[in-house]
PDB file of C-alpha atoms in Angstrom:
ATOM      1  CA  UNK A  11     -18.435  -9.327  -5.471  1.00 59.00           C
ATOM      2  CA  UNK A  12     -20.340 -11.144  -7.862  1.00 65.00           C
ATOM      3  CA  UNK A  13     -20.133 -14.703  -8.084  1.00 67.00           C
ATOM      4  CA  UNK A  14     -17.983 -14.794 -11.100  1.00 78.00           C
ATOM      5  CA  UNK A  15     -15.598 -12.525  -9.379  1.00 77.00           C
ATOM      6  CA  UNK A  16     -15.665 -14.743  -6.489  1.00 70.00           C
ATOM      7  CA  UNK A  17     -15.063 -18.257  -8.551  1.00 74.00           C
ATOM      8  CA  UNK A  18     -12.469 -16.558 -10.589  1.00 79.00           C
ATOM      9  CA  UNK A  19     -10.552 -15.685  -7.086  1.00 77.00           C
ATOM     10  CA  UNK A  20     -11.218 -18.821  -5.496  1.00 75.00           C
ATOM     11  CA  UNK A  21      -9.736 -21.014  -8.605  1.00 80.00           C
ATOM     12  CA  UNK A  22      -7.267 -18.593  -8.468  1.00 80.00           C
ATOM     13  CA  UNK A  23      -5.559 -19.560  -4.916  1.00 78.00           C
ATOM     14  CA  UNK A  24      -6.616 -23.475  -5.886  1.00 78.00           C
ATOM     15  CA  UNK A  25      -4.009 -22.750  -8.758  1.00 81.00           C
ATOM     16  CA  UNK A  26      -1.820 -21.696  -5.667  1.00 80.00           C
ATOM     17  CA  UNK A  27      -2.285 -23.824  -3.095  1.00 77.00           C
ATOM     18  CA  UNK A  28      -1.582 -26.457  -5.361  1.00 79.00           C
ATOM     19  CA  UNK A  29       1.361 -25.322  -6.697  1.00 82.00           C
ATOM     20  CA  UNK A  30       2.970 -23.634  -3.687  1.00 81.00           C
ATOM     21  CA  UNK A  31       5.041 -27.569  -2.786  1.00 80.00           C
ATOM     22  CA  UNK A  32       6.497 -27.046  -6.179  1.00 85.00           C
ATOM     23  CA  UNK A  33       8.708 -23.734  -5.187  1.00 83.00           C
ATOM     24  CA  UNK A  34      12.168 -25.121  -3.542  1.00 83.00           C
ATOM     25  CA  UNK A  35      13.748 -21.713  -2.928  1.00 85.00           C
ATOM     26  CA  UNK A  36      13.202 -21.063   0.582  1.00 82.00           C
ATOM     27  CA  UNK A  37      13.172 -16.915   0.480  1.00 86.00           C
ATOM     28  CA  UNK A  38      10.092 -17.926  -1.889  1.00 84.00           C
ATOM     29  CA  UNK A  39       8.487 -19.541   0.430  1.00 82.00           C
ATOM     30  CA  UNK A  40       8.806 -17.350   3.273  1.00 84.00           C
ATOM     31  CA  UNK A  41       8.062 -13.803   0.574  1.00 85.00           C
ATOM     32  CA  UNK A  42       4.794 -16.225  -0.270  1.00 84.00           C
ATOM     33  CA  UNK A  43       4.087 -17.281   3.427  1.00 84.00           C
ATOM     34  CA  UNK A  44       4.198 -13.161   4.194  1.00 86.00           C
ATOM     35  CA  UNK A  45       2.257 -12.179   1.128  1.00 85.00           C
ATOM     36  CA  UNK A  46      -0.800 -15.101   2.824  1.00 84.00           C
ATOM     37  CA  UNK A  47      -0.042 -14.067   6.043  1.00 86.00           C
ATOM     38  CA  UNK A  48      -0.913  -9.903   5.264  1.00 87.00           C
ATOM     39  CA  UNK A  49      -3.504 -11.016   2.946  1.00 85.00           C
ATOM     40  CA  UNK A  50      -5.262 -12.961   5.567  1.00 86.00           C
ATOM     41  CA  UNK A  51      -4.720 -10.043   8.030  1.00 89.00           C
ATOM     42  CA  UNK A  52      -7.099  -8.196   5.734  1.00 89.00           C
ATOM     43  CA  UNK A  53      -9.283 -10.539   4.696  1.00 87.00           C
ATOM     44  CA  UNK A  54     -10.106 -10.914   8.252  1.00 90.00           C
ATOM     45  CA  UNK A  55     -10.694  -7.350   8.663  1.00 91.00           C
ATOM     46  CA  UNK A  56     -12.832  -6.939   5.348  1.00 89.00           C
ATOM     47  CA  UNK A  57     -15.043  -9.990   6.397  1.00 90.00           C
ATOM     48  CA  UNK A  58     -15.271  -8.330  10.590  1.00 93.00           C
ATOM     49  CA  UNK A  59     -16.643  -4.879   8.750  1.00 92.00           C
ATOM     50  CA  UNK A  60     -19.501  -7.162   6.067  1.00 91.00           C
ATOM     51  CA  UNK A  61     -20.146  -8.792   9.526  1.00 92.00           C
ATOM     52  CA  UNK A  62     -20.524  -5.396  11.122  1.00 94.00           C
ATOM     53  CA  UNK A  63     -22.454  -3.885   7.936  1.00 92.00           C
ATOM     54  CA  UNK A  64     -24.933  -7.425   7.768  1.00 92.00           C
ATOM     55  CA  UNK A  65     -26.164  -7.108  11.074  1.00 93.00           C
ATOM     56  CA  UNK A  66     -26.596  -2.862  11.253  1.00 94.00           C
ATOM     57  CA  UNK A  67     -28.451  -3.602   7.652  1.00 94.00           C
ATOM     58  CA  UNK A  68     -30.236  -7.002   8.127  1.00 92.00           C
ATOM     59  CA  UNK A  69     -29.453  -7.501   3.859  1.00 92.00           C
ATOM     60  CA  UNK A  70     -30.057 -10.707   2.416  1.00 92.00           C
ATOM     61  CA  UNK A  71     -27.682  -9.050  -0.212  1.00 91.00           C
ATOM     62  CA  UNK A  72     -24.492  -8.456   1.879  1.00 90.00           C
ATOM     63  CA  UNK A  73     -25.689 -11.952   3.475  1.00 91.00           C
ATOM     64  CA  UNK A  74     -24.600 -13.531   0.012  1.00 90.00           C
ATOM     65  CA  UNK A  75     -21.339 -11.907  -0.492  1.00 88.00           C
ATOM     66  CA  UNK A  76     -20.367 -12.357   3.457  1.00 91.00           C
ATOM     67  CA  UNK A  77     -21.356 -16.164   2.658  1.00 90.00           C
ATOM     68  CA  UNK A  78     -19.150 -15.964  -0.921  1.00 86.00           C
ATOM     69  CA  UNK A  79     -16.168 -14.232   1.072  1.00 87.00           C
ATOM     70  CA  UNK A  80     -16.289 -16.468   4.251  1.00 90.00           C
ATOM     71  CA  UNK A  81     -15.502 -19.451   1.346  1.00 86.00           C
ATOM     72  CA  UNK A  82     -12.700 -16.866   0.105  1.00 84.00           C
ATOM     73  CA  UNK A  83     -11.251 -16.220   3.557  1.00 88.00           C
ATOM     74  CA  UNK A  84     -10.879 -19.859   4.247  1.00 88.00           C
ATOM     75  CA  UNK A  85      -9.257 -20.955   1.159  1.00 85.00           C
ATOM     76  CA  UNK A  86      -6.605 -17.941   2.377  1.00 86.00           C
ATOM     77  CA  UNK A  87      -6.023 -19.761   5.354  1.00 88.00           C
ATOM     78  CA  UNK A  88      -5.458 -23.091   4.363  1.00 86.00           C
ATOM     79  CA  UNK A  89      -2.706 -21.511   2.349  1.00 85.00           C
ATOM     80  CA  UNK A  90      -0.549 -19.894   5.034  1.00 86.00           C
ATOM     81  CA  UNK A  91      -1.148 -22.526   7.161  1.00 86.00           C
ATOM     82  CA  UNK A  92       0.453 -24.230   4.013  1.00 84.00           C
ATOM     83  CA  UNK A  93       3.124 -21.632   3.617  1.00 83.00           C
ATOM     84  CA  UNK A  94       3.674 -21.701   6.774  1.00 84.00           C
ATOM     85  CA  UNK A  95       4.874 -25.288   7.394  1.00 83.00           C
ATOM     86  CA  UNK A  96       6.649 -25.317   4.533  1.00 79.00           C
ATOM     87  CA  UNK A  97       8.885 -22.425   5.877  1.00 78.00           C
ATOM     88  CA  UNK A  98       9.398 -24.272   9.300  1.00 68.00           C
ATOM     89  CA  UNK A  99      13.025 -26.041   8.627  1.00 60.00           C
ATOM     90  CA  UNK A 100      14.494 -22.757   7.605  1.00 53.00           C
ATOM     91  CA  UNK A 101      12.646 -20.956  10.854  1.00 51.00           C
ATOM     92  CA  UNK A 102      14.168 -23.889  13.035  1.00 48.00           C
ATOM     93  CA  UNK A 103      17.687 -23.488  11.019  1.00 50.00           C
ATOM     94  CA  UNK A 104      17.893 -19.565  12.357  1.00 48.00           C
ATOM     95  CA  UNK A 105      16.976 -20.849  16.004  1.00 42.00           C
TER      96      UNK A 105
END
């Protein structure tokens, strides 16, 4: 992933994060939450593999990629947490 691709992905995540509050349909909120939960699991696994590769190779290029990906991962975690909070009222209703 080059710098431009990382920036586009980060901008897309910011857009989703800024508009997630506007979604009023609880089912849609839950679907978004599940999608970001899955994305977060995949992100963590990819980050783990990238770190392992960096430790084995000690490549500056891989280190840069890991840094870029950590920024994306942080934003994914933030949006997933927001989506989780938005789903709480509905989850409490089913308890």
